[in-house]
Amino acid sequence: MPKLLSINSFPDVKPYKSLENHQLQERIESVRRHLGSELLILGHHYQQDEVIEHSDLRGDSYQLSKMAAESKECRYIVFCGVHFMAETADILANRPDCLSQRNGNRVQVILPDLSAGCSMADMAAIDQVETAWADLGDVIDNSDITPITYINSAASLKAFCGKHGGAVCTSSNAQAVLDWAFSKTSRVLFFPDQHLGRNTALKMGIRENEMPVWNPHDDDLGGNSEESLANSRVILWQGHCSVHQMFQPEHVHQFREKIPDVKILVHPECRREVNDLADISGSTGKIIDTVKKAAPGTQWAIGTELHLVNRLQKEHPEQNIQFLSPTLCMCATMYRIDLAHLCWSLENLANGNIVNVIRVDDVTSDHSLIALERMLNLTN
Ligand code: 13P
Ligand code: SF4
């Protein structure tokens, strides 16, 4: 790769922090021009405006995983999102058929700040899932349980699902994936987001009392009786998103009192009590599409991450969009990807020094791919 001679990159991100936004923006664009189609910048909808403006493609988690799977020309993906998204991109962009088309050359996936994780994904560790699986096997038949992991999880959990006949799902296809699981087994173990699991299963007619919650910190059957596990349809992992957890049913009631024709639009990571009251619930992609298609003058109260709601407000002045919670709920880890980190990682890349590479080991990757492809085949 030719070096970008006009710019000196720095080994450390610190000097970039003192640059003005317009300087960082110009330098980022200069690297984009220099690397051309070798570089693909992907951005999740929760990114700050100033960062997502530099992405080639933006999307929800499902759309982004498809984009990574379909990336043909690029040699580098810079992921403006969080760690599990970059891992997924590494697995999909470097699957065996793609690698052989590229004569074994890997697409390098870069996360501009390695501390951009997801607190929900951190609520399920592989050893906890393996322990839960073994403990469940003492009480119910493992071969009649399909493990399903929300894409917001470490690659090791996706690999676990691949190994045990399970699949990955996202917020836009959870119902299709659960339908598939129930065509094979009578039970599902769903991790790490209890709310997405519960909200989806309720829509499918499964009752709350058929959904015990597994507490990974309780050594005694995750805090459940043998009877409740024997009667279960969906065993929900006790995990949640700290951002979406903030939206409360009172917020919905307050909006409906103030604005009787308000439409409540939420992400299914919100708790059941909020999700049940909402007019519409869906992935970030669905939230955006719903607003785009609505008639001018529609009144909205939206329950999802703040940066996306603020962007929708700016992009749709013809509609009246408000944030559902009186307190600001933002994803602090997504926010770690800022212009300074983006510029730093790009300039290093342009100078042949690839920083913050996300590389899933081959064994984990192979098993994760099975679980990811089951999802992609179901929803493509
Ligand atoms: P989406 O798949 O809807 O973009 O959600 C990702 C996410 O992390 C929501 O908190
Ligand atoms: Fe994770 Fe919640 Fe942030 Fe989404 S919004 S990345 S689930 S912490």
mmCIF file of C-alpha atoms in Angstrom, residues 134-141 145 187 209-214 218-233 235:
data_model
loop_
_atom_site.group_PDB
_atom_site.id
_atom_site.type_symbol
_atom_site.label_atom_id
_atom_site.label_comp_id
_atom_site.label_asym_id
_atom_site.label_seq_id
_atom_site.Cartn_x
_atom_site.Cartn_y
_atom_site.Cartn_z
ATOM 1 C CA ALA A 134 -24.571 -28.142 31.763
ATOM 2 C CA ASP A 135 -26.880 -27.293 34.693
ATOM 3 C CA LEU A 136 -29.914 -27.254 32.402
ATOM 4 C CA GLY A 137 -28.871 -30.660 31.108
ATOM 5 C CA ASP A 138 -29.262 -32.045 34.646
ATOM 6 C CA VAL A 139 -32.924 -31.071 34.664
ATOM 7 C CA ILE A 140 -34.142 -31.003 31.067
ATOM 8 C CA ASP A 141 -32.947 -32.597 27.871
ATOM 9 C CA ILE A 145 -33.147 -26.779 23.613
ATOM 10 C CA ARG A 187 -37.389 -24.928 24.052
ATOM 11 C CA ASN A 209 -44.829 -17.944 33.052
ATOM 12 C CA GLU A 210 -43.201 -20.116 30.360
ATOM 13 C CA MET A 211 -40.152 -17.835 30.363
ATOM 14 C CA PRO A 212 -38.029 -18.297 33.491
ATOM 15 C CA VAL A 213 -35.091 -15.921 33.833
ATOM 16 C CA TRP A 214 -31.633 -17.450 34.288
ATOM 17 C CA ASP A 218 -27.057 -17.829 41.147
ATOM 18 C CA ASP A 219 -25.456 -21.285 41.348
ATOM 19 C CA ASP A 220 -28.768 -22.938 42.130
ATOM 20 C CA LEU A 221 -30.249 -23.472 38.626
ATOM 21 C CA GLY A 222 -29.901 -19.778 37.859
ATOM 22 C CA GLY A 223 -32.439 -19.047 40.611
ATOM 23 C CA ASN A 224 -35.135 -21.317 39.135
ATOM 24 C CA SER A 225 -37.035 -24.348 40.344
ATOM 25 C CA GLU A 226 -36.812 -27.624 38.431
ATOM 26 C CA GLU A 227 -40.531 -27.324 37.791
ATOM 27 C CA SER A 228 -40.322 -23.877 36.168
ATOM 28 C CA LEU A 229 -37.520 -25.089 33.892
ATOM 29 C CA ALA A 230 -39.480 -28.232 33.006
ATOM 30 C CA ASN A 231 -42.445 -26.005 32.042
ATOM 31 C CA SER A 232 -40.346 -23.497 30.138
ATOM 32 C CA ARG A 233 -40.501 -22.590 26.440
ATOM 33 C CA ILE A 235 -35.235 -19.570 29.143
#
